[in-house]
Structure formats: C-alpha cells, structure tokens
PDB file of C-alpha atoms in Angstrom:
ATOM      1  CA  VAL A   1      -0.217   0.317  -0.109  1.00 90.00           C
ATOM      2  CA  THR A   2       1.119   3.766  -0.016  1.00 92.00           C
ATOM      3  CA  LEU A   3       0.536   5.980   3.202  1.00 92.00           C
ATOM      4  CA  SER A   4       0.617   9.846   2.531  1.00 93.00           C
ATOM      5  CA  PHE A   5       1.032  12.242   5.241  1.00 93.00           C
ATOM      6  CA  SER A   6       0.069  15.949   6.052  1.00 90.00           C
ATOM      7  CA  ARG A   7      -0.078  18.334   8.958  1.00 91.00           C
ATOM      8  CA  ALA A   8      -0.531  22.113   8.722  1.00 89.00           C
ATOM      9  CA  GLY A   9       3.046  23.649   8.719  1.00 89.00           C
ATOM     10  CA  TRP A  10       4.685  20.700   7.014  1.00 91.00           C
ATOM     11  CA  VAL A  11       5.577  19.042   3.943  1.00 89.00           C
ATOM     12  CA  ARG A  12       3.074  16.205   3.048  1.00 89.00           C
ATOM     13  CA  LYS A  13       5.465  12.629   2.785  1.00 90.00           C
ATOM     14  CA  THR A  14       4.209   9.372   1.137  1.00 90.00           C
ATOM     15  CA  GLU A  15       6.060   6.087   1.826  1.00 90.00           C
ATOM     16  CA  ASN A  16       5.546   3.440  -0.684  1.00 89.00           C
ATOM     17  CA  GLY A  17       5.638  -0.589  -0.948  1.00 87.00           C
ATOM     18  CA  ILE A  18       4.212  -0.845   2.654  1.00 88.00           C
ATOM     19  CA  GLU A  19       3.096  -4.515   2.707  1.00 87.00           C
ATOM     20  CA  PRO A  20       0.577  -5.158   5.774  1.00 86.00           C
ATOM     21  CA  PRO A  21       0.954  -6.745   8.130  1.00 85.00           C
ATOM     22  CA  LYS A  22       3.951  -4.895   9.400  1.00 79.00           C
ATOM     23  CA  THR A  23       4.922  -5.723  12.705  1.00 84.00           C
ATOM     24  CA  GLU A  24       7.331  -3.553  13.217  1.00 87.00           C
ATOM     25  CA  PRO A  25       6.098   0.247  13.614  1.00 89.00           C
ATOM     26  CA  LEU A  26       6.053   2.685  10.589  1.00 88.00           C
ATOM     27  CA  LEU A  27       9.160   5.967  12.057  1.00 90.00           C
ATOM     28  CA  LEU A  28       9.126   8.544   9.473  1.00 89.00           C
ATOM     29  CA  THR A  29      10.345  12.127   9.590  1.00 91.00           C
ATOM     30  CA  LEU A  30       7.973  15.837   8.353  1.00 91.00           C
ATOM     31  CA  SER A  31      10.318  18.853   6.899  1.00 90.00           C
ATOM     32  CA  PRO A  32       8.828  22.218   7.772  1.00 93.00           C
ATOM     33  CA  SER A  33       6.714  23.918   5.423  1.00 93.00           C
ATOM     34  CA  SER A  34       7.089  27.217   4.095  1.00 94.00           C
ATOM     35  CA  LYS A  35       4.636  30.373   3.545  1.00 95.00           C
ATOM     36  CA  VAL A  36       4.967  32.515   0.404  1.00 96.00           C
ATOM     37  CA  SER A  37       3.179  35.690   0.472  1.00 97.00           C
ATOM     38  CA  GLY A  38       2.844  38.957  -1.028  1.00 97.00           C
ATOM     39  CA  HIS A  39       0.787  41.690  -3.211  1.00 98.00           C
ATOM     40  CA  VAL A  40      -0.485  42.272  -6.650  1.00 97.00           C
ATOM     41  CA  LEU A  41      -0.245  45.839  -6.651  1.00 96.00           C
ATOM     42  CA  GLY A  42      -0.401  47.991 -10.516  1.00 94.00           C
ATOM     43  CA  PRO A  43       1.863  50.396 -11.744  1.00 90.00           C
ATOM     44  CA  ASP A  44       0.724  52.585  -8.839  1.00 91.00           C
ATOM     45  CA  LYS A  45       1.542  51.103  -5.786  1.00 92.00           C
ATOM     46  CA  LYS A  46      -2.127  50.435  -5.429  1.00 95.00           C
ATOM     47  CA  PRO A  47      -3.424  46.789  -4.656  1.00 96.00           C
ATOM     48  CA  ILE A  48      -5.304  44.840  -7.272  1.00 96.00           C
ATOM     49  CA  PRO A  49      -8.371  43.005  -5.750  1.00 96.00           C
ATOM     50  CA  GLY A  50      -9.215  39.449  -6.772  1.00 94.00           C
ATOM     51  CA  ALA A  51      -5.939  38.766  -8.494  1.00 95.00           C
ATOM     52  CA  VAL A  52      -5.767  35.359  -9.546  1.00 95.00           C
ATOM     53  CA  VAL A  53      -2.293  34.619  -8.097  1.00 96.00           C
ATOM     54  CA  ASN A  54      -0.880  30.833  -9.341  1.00 95.00           C
ATOM     55  CA  LEU A  55       2.282  29.147  -7.401  1.00 96.00           C
ATOM     56  CA  THR A  56       4.128  26.490 -10.160  1.00 93.00           C
ATOM     57  CA  ARG A  57       6.893  24.544  -9.141  1.00 88.00           C
ATOM     58  CA  SER A  58       8.091  21.031 -10.913  1.00 78.00           C
ATOM     59  CA  GLN A  59       8.776  17.760  -9.302  1.00 69.00           C
ATOM     60  CA  SER A  60      10.961  15.060 -10.568  1.00 62.00           C
ATOM     61  CA  GLY A  61      10.151  11.272  -9.748  1.00 59.00           C
ATOM     62  CA  GLY A  62       9.947   7.680 -11.283  1.00 58.00           C
ATOM     63  CA  ILE A  63       8.722   3.967 -11.459  1.00 62.00           C
ATOM     64  CA  GLY A  64      11.530   1.277 -12.258  1.00 62.00           C
ATOM     65  CA  ASN A  65      13.247   2.601 -15.167  1.00 66.00           C
ATOM     66  CA  GLN A  66      10.693   5.428 -15.902  1.00 70.00           C
ATOM     67  CA  ALA A  67      11.173   8.867 -15.224  1.00 64.00           C
ATOM     68  CA  PHE A  68       8.908  11.976 -15.313  1.00 65.00           C
ATOM     69  CA  LYS A  69       8.855  15.576 -13.867  1.00 68.00           C
ATOM     70  CA  MET A  70       5.323  16.858 -12.350  1.00 73.00           C
ATOM     71  CA  ILE A  71       3.779  20.141 -12.940  1.00 81.00           C
ATOM     72  CA  MET A  72       1.896  21.014  -9.298  1.00 84.00           C
ATOM     73  CA  ARG A  73       0.364  24.178  -9.318  1.00 89.00           C
ATOM     74  CA  ASP A  74      -1.936  25.830  -6.641  1.00 92.00           C
ATOM     75  CA  SER A  75      -3.947  28.450  -7.130  1.00 93.00           C
ATOM     76  CA  ASP A  76      -5.095  31.689  -4.307  1.00 94.00           C
ATOM     77  CA  ASN A  77      -7.062  35.030  -5.073  1.00 95.00           C
ATOM     78  CA  ALA A  78      -5.544  38.411  -3.415  1.00 96.00           C
ATOM     79  CA  ASP A  79      -8.017  39.981  -1.044  1.00 96.00           C
ATOM     80  CA  ASP A  80      -9.006  43.803  -1.118  1.00 96.00           C
ATOM     81  CA  ASP A  81      -5.600  44.856  -0.101  1.00 96.00           C
ATOM     82  CA  GLY A  82      -4.052  42.756  -3.017  1.00 96.00           C
ATOM     83  CA  PHE A  83      -2.125  40.192  -0.325  1.00 98.00           C
ATOM     84  CA  PHE A  84      -2.589  36.579  -1.351  1.00 97.00           C
ATOM     85  CA  LEU A  85      -0.499  33.794   0.827  1.00 97.00           C
ATOM     86  CA  PHE A  86      -0.130  30.129   0.080  1.00 95.00           C
ATOM     87  CA  ASP A  87       0.567  27.653   3.067  1.00 91.00           C
ATOM     88  CA  ASN A  88       2.690  24.575   3.354  1.00 89.00           C
ATOM     89  CA  VAL A  89       4.756  25.321   0.720  1.00 92.00           C
ATOM     90  CA  SER A  90       8.830  22.708   0.085  1.00 90.00           C
ATOM     91  CA  PRO A  91      11.439  23.499  -0.665  1.00 90.00           C
ATOM     92  CA  GLY A  92      12.906  24.496  -4.390  1.00 90.00           C
ATOM     93  CA  GLN A  93      12.263  26.651  -7.214  1.00 92.00           C
ATOM     94  CA  ILE A  94       8.977  27.692  -7.784  1.00 94.00           C
ATOM     95  CA  SER A  95       7.556  30.367  -9.979  1.00 95.00           C
ATOM     96  CA  LEU A  96       4.822  32.954  -9.569  1.00 96.00           C
ATOM     97  CA  GLY A  97       1.935  34.476 -11.387  1.00 94.00           C
ATOM     98  CA  ALA A  98      -0.735  36.803 -11.248  1.00 94.00           C
ATOM     99  CA  VAL A  99      -3.842  37.860 -13.351  1.00 89.00           C
ATOM    100  CA  ALA A 100      -6.901  39.608 -13.364  1.00 91.00           C
ATOM    101  CA  SER A 101      -9.350  41.383 -15.842  1.00 84.00           C
ATOM    102  CA  GLY A 102      -7.840  44.277 -17.776  1.00 85.00           C
ATOM    103  CA  TRP A 103      -4.630  44.150 -16.486  1.00 91.00           C
ATOM    104  CA  GLN A 104      -1.485  42.065 -18.450  1.00 90.00           C
ATOM    105  CA  GLU A 105       0.062  38.904 -16.706  1.00 88.00           C
ATOM    106  CA  ALA A 106       3.055  38.893 -14.745  1.00 92.00           C
ATOM    107  CA  LYS A 107       5.816  36.158 -13.814  1.00 93.00           C
ATOM    108  CA  LEU A 108       8.374  36.287 -10.913  1.00 95.00           C
ATOM    109  CA  ASP A 109      10.258  32.784 -12.134  1.00 93.00           C
ATOM    110  CA  GLY A 110      13.208  30.947 -10.394  1.00 91.00           C
ATOM    111  CA  MET A 111      12.266  31.482  -7.053  1.00 93.00           C
ATOM    112  CA  GLU A 112      13.640  30.230  -4.510  1.00 94.00           C
ATOM    113  CA  VAL A 113      12.173  28.868  -1.339  1.00 94.00           C
ATOM    114  CA  PRO A 114      14.984  27.108   1.803  1.00 93.00           C
ATOM    115  CA  GLN A 115      13.825  24.562   3.588  1.00 89.00           C
ATOM    116  CA  GLY A 116      11.152  25.605   6.426  1.00 88.00           C
ATOM    117  CA  LYS A 117      11.804  29.156   5.916  1.00 94.00           C
ATOM    118  CA  ASP A 118       8.878  31.787   5.111  1.00 95.00           C
ATOM    119  CA  VAL A 119       9.221  33.979   1.888  1.00 96.00           C
ATOM    120  CA  THR A 120       7.488  37.419   2.658  1.00 96.00           C
ATOM    121  CA  GLY A 121       6.832  40.827   1.052  1.00 96.00           C
ATOM    122  CA  ILE A 122       7.150  39.623  -2.710  1.00 97.00           C
ATOM    123  CA  GLU A 123       5.175  41.981  -4.803  1.00 97.00           C
ATOM    124  CA  ILE A 124       3.746  41.155  -8.472  1.00 97.00           C
ATOM    125  CA  PRO A 125       3.761  44.072 -10.112  1.00 96.00           C
ATOM    126  CA  LEU A 126       0.685  44.133 -12.737  1.00 94.00           C
ATOM    127  CA  GLY A 127       0.505  46.154 -16.127  1.00 92.00           C
ATOM    128  CA  PRO A 128      -2.126  47.459 -17.548  1.00 91.00           C
ATOM    129  CA  GLY A 129      -3.541  45.794 -20.486  1.00 89.00           C
ATOM    130  CA  SER A 130      -5.561  46.490 -23.618  1.00 90.00           C
ATOM    131  CA  VAL A 131      -8.518  45.516 -24.844  1.00 88.00           C
ATOM    132  CA  VAL A 132      -9.315  43.648 -28.341  1.00 91.00           C
ATOM    133  CA  VAL A 133     -13.135  43.062 -29.387  1.00 93.00           C
ATOM    134  CA  GLY A 134     -14.668  41.426 -32.445  1.00 94.00           C
ATOM    135  CA  ARG A 135     -16.581  39.141 -33.923  1.00 96.00           C
ATOM    136  CA  VAL A 136     -15.771  35.214 -35.308  1.00 96.00           C
ATOM    137  CA  LEU A 137     -18.063  34.424 -38.120  1.00 95.00           C
ATOM    138  CA  GLY A 138     -19.034  30.965 -40.640  1.00 93.00           C
ATOM    139  CA  PRO A 139     -18.008  31.171 -44.297  1.00 92.00           C
ATOM    140  CA  ASP A 140     -21.676  32.181 -44.643  1.00 93.00           C
ATOM    141  CA  GLY A 141     -21.670  35.162 -42.322  1.00 94.00           C
ATOM    142  CA  ARG A 142     -23.037  33.714 -39.411  1.00 95.00           C
ATOM    143  CA  PRO A 143     -21.927  33.837 -35.730  1.00 95.00           C
ATOM    144  CA  ALA A 144     -19.514  31.208 -35.060  1.00 95.00           C
ATOM    145  CA  ILE A 145     -21.065  30.535 -31.748  1.00 95.00           C
ATOM    146  CA  GLY A 146     -18.771  29.186 -29.691  1.00 94.00           C
ATOM    147  CA  ALA A 147     -15.442  29.602 -30.754  1.00 95.00           C
ATOM    148  CA  ARG A 148     -12.484  29.708 -28.804  1.00 95.00           C
ATOM    149  CA  ILE A 149     -10.612  33.204 -29.222  1.00 95.00           C
ATOM    150  CA  GLY A 150      -7.069  33.397 -27.621  1.00 91.00           C
ATOM    151  CA  LEU A 151      -3.380  35.018 -28.174  1.00 89.00           C
ATOM    152  CA  VAL A 152      -1.173  32.510 -30.679  1.00 89.00           C
ATOM    153  CA  LYS A 153       2.130  31.811 -28.078  1.00 76.00           C
ATOM    154  CA  ASP A 154       5.354  30.978 -29.073  1.00 67.00           C
ATOM    155  CA  GLU A 155       5.599  27.520 -28.371  1.00 57.00           C
ATOM    156  CA  SER A 156       3.745  24.838 -29.796  1.00 47.00           C
ATOM    157  CA  GLU A 157       0.568  24.741 -28.042  1.00 43.00           C
ATOM    158  CA  PRO A 158      -1.126  27.911 -30.385  1.00 39.00           C
ATOM    159  CA  MET A 159      -4.160  28.312 -28.016  1.00 37.00           C
ATOM    160  CA  ARG A 160      -3.534  29.741 -24.827  1.00 40.00           C
ATOM    161  CA  LEU A 161      -5.580  27.978 -21.846  1.00 43.00           C
ATOM    162  CA  ASP A 162      -7.152  31.065 -20.696  1.00 59.00           C
ATOM    163  CA  GLY A 163      -8.694  32.059 -24.072  1.00 82.00           C
ATOM    164  CA  ILE A 164     -13.283  33.001 -24.160  1.00 91.00           C
ATOM    165  CA  ASN A 165     -15.917  31.509 -26.210  1.00 95.00           C
ATOM    166  CA  ALA A 166     -17.170  33.596 -28.433  1.00 95.00           C
ATOM    167  CA  ASP A 167     -21.432  34.461 -27.585  1.00 96.00           C
ATOM    168  CA  GLY A 168     -24.463  33.411 -29.065  1.00 95.00           C
ATOM    169  CA  ASP A 169     -24.007  36.583 -32.063  1.00 96.00           C
ATOM    170  CA  GLY A 170     -20.477  35.268 -32.215  1.00 96.00           C
ATOM    171  CA  ASN A 171     -18.654  38.312 -30.366  1.00 97.00           C
ATOM    172  CA  TYR A 172     -15.467  38.318 -28.024  1.00 96.00           C
ATOM    173  CA  ARG A 173     -13.522  40.393 -25.587  1.00 93.00           C
ATOM    174  CA  LEU A 174     -10.322  40.188 -24.793  1.00 90.00           C
ATOM    175  CA  GLU A 175      -8.575  41.879 -22.053  1.00 86.00           C
ATOM    176  CA  GLY A 176      -5.149  41.844 -20.844  1.00 85.00           C
ATOM    177  CA  LEU A 177      -3.204  42.319 -23.585  1.00 87.00           C
ATOM    178  CA  VAL A 178       0.235  43.474 -24.013  1.00 86.00           C
ATOM    179  CA  PRO A 179      -0.226  46.349 -26.286  1.00 88.00           C
ATOM    180  CA  GLY A 180       2.041  46.488 -29.680  1.00 90.00           C
ATOM    181  CA  THR A 181       1.749  44.061 -32.776  1.00 92.00           C
ATOM    182  CA  GLY A 182       0.975  39.656 -32.324  1.00 90.00           C
ATOM    183  CA  SER A 183      -1.551  37.174 -33.754  1.00 93.00           C
ATOM    184  CA  ILE A 184      -4.951  36.121 -32.045  1.00 94.00           C
ATOM    185  CA  GLU A 185      -6.805  33.002 -32.924  1.00 94.00           C
ATOM    186  CA  ALA A 186     -10.197  31.162 -33.859  1.00 95.00           C
ATOM    187  CA  ALA A 187     -10.684  27.917 -33.425  1.00 94.00           C
ATOM    188  CA  HIS A 188     -14.206  26.040 -34.172  1.00 94.00           C
ATOM    189  CA  ASP A 189     -14.874  21.769 -34.427  1.00 93.00           C
ATOM    190  CA  ASP A 190     -16.625  23.141 -37.988  1.00 93.00           C
ATOM    191  CA  PHE A 191     -14.558  25.345 -39.559  1.00 94.00           C
ATOM    192  CA  VAL A 192     -10.377  25.672 -40.305  1.00 93.00           C
ATOM    193  CA  ARG A 193      -8.618  27.581 -37.074  1.00 93.00           C
ATOM    194  CA  THR A 194      -8.223  31.275 -38.263  1.00 93.00           C
ATOM    195  CA  VAL A 195      -5.265  33.664 -37.456  1.00 94.00           C
ATOM    196  CA  LYS A 196      -5.254  37.186 -37.787  1.00 94.00           C
ATOM    197  CA  GLU A 197      -2.696  39.936 -36.737  1.00 94.00           C
ATOM    198  CA  ILE A 198      -3.334  42.802 -34.268  1.00 92.00           C
ATOM    199  CA  ALA A 199      -2.118  45.947 -33.180  1.00 92.00           C
ATOM    200  CA  ALA A 200      -3.557  46.835 -30.075  1.00 88.00           C
ATOM    201  CA  ARG A 201      -3.081  49.862 -28.509  1.00 86.00           C
ATOM    202  CA  PRO A 202      -2.599  50.847 -25.114  1.00 80.00           C
TER     203      PRO A 202
END
C-alpha cells in the first residue's frame, strides 16, 4: 500500500511499498514547510483586489526505469488589499504568476523557497492591458457560436489556456493584452482554424 502523511506547517510525505501486516512501527520524519506571501500591485503601487495568483513548481520522480516530471500548481485569490498567501510550500524553486481582468499577466520565475523558512513581502506588479473586441463568423456570414479565441503563443500549443468563447452572436472580448502587434486565433470544431494579426493600442 501507499500511505500519505500531511499536517499544517509540514511538507506532505508519501511512503510507497508498505506491505501489511507490518509488525514494526513505521517511523518517518516530516520536514517543515514554508509560507509564501505578498501583494499584487498596479503601476501606482495600489493593490489589485481579486487577482488570481498561481504558484507553480516542478518535481521529478520515477517508477522503475521510467523518469517523469510533474508540474504542480496552487492558486489563491488576492484579497481587497491585493494580499495572497500560500501555506505548506515545499522547498525548492517556484514560479509565481498573477492575472486580473483588464491587466497584463505577470510572472516571477526562479524564486527559491528555503527549507522551513517563510518567503514574504513579494510584490507582483501588473501593467494595464489592452482590450480587443470583435466577432467570429463562419463562411456563410453567420456567427461562429462557441468559437475559441485566444493569443497565438510562440510555444507548440497555439491556443492559450485562458482564451475565451464567442457568445451567441459570435462576439468576443479579450482583456489584459500586451500593447503592440501580435496574433490572435479562432478555433471551432466545424471550421478551419483562422489566425489574424492585430495591433493592440495602449
């Protein structure tokens, strides 16, 4: 069997390959965890309430000769003061990202969390984002209801996970874009994926 042990303030630990009945007591040592906290702020240092903050960390493992890398993500919503808090964070490198409606997404990569020491006072600055509105139509000129619209990324996956769906009239509204030139795409099961260049004004 596999047993998992957790307690507030300590890093979760898992013991694999335990064979019952086990006559000897199972002894294990838990390591203290850390807290990661800070604020999401605008350019004027004013808090951005309700911003979604994501904490991401990777962990390597393996089963037999198979090695794998797991990506774990925790989320928290900033309060009215823009404050966010993550409990029970394991030591190692983490990334923090924040996004809010009308603001550009921001990321802090390569942050180190020491063993059992809290990381506080982090500031995640968000810049004002551009807004792009439009409409998605099919070849017959009728609305492409439910089409997925998002930014085209440089990575292999073209559609952003935080894209949006066109409404019943084919309308869409993308917020928090970085001002400047770029590409957006529309995808629908019934039509060919279409990419369009845009110039988002500040």
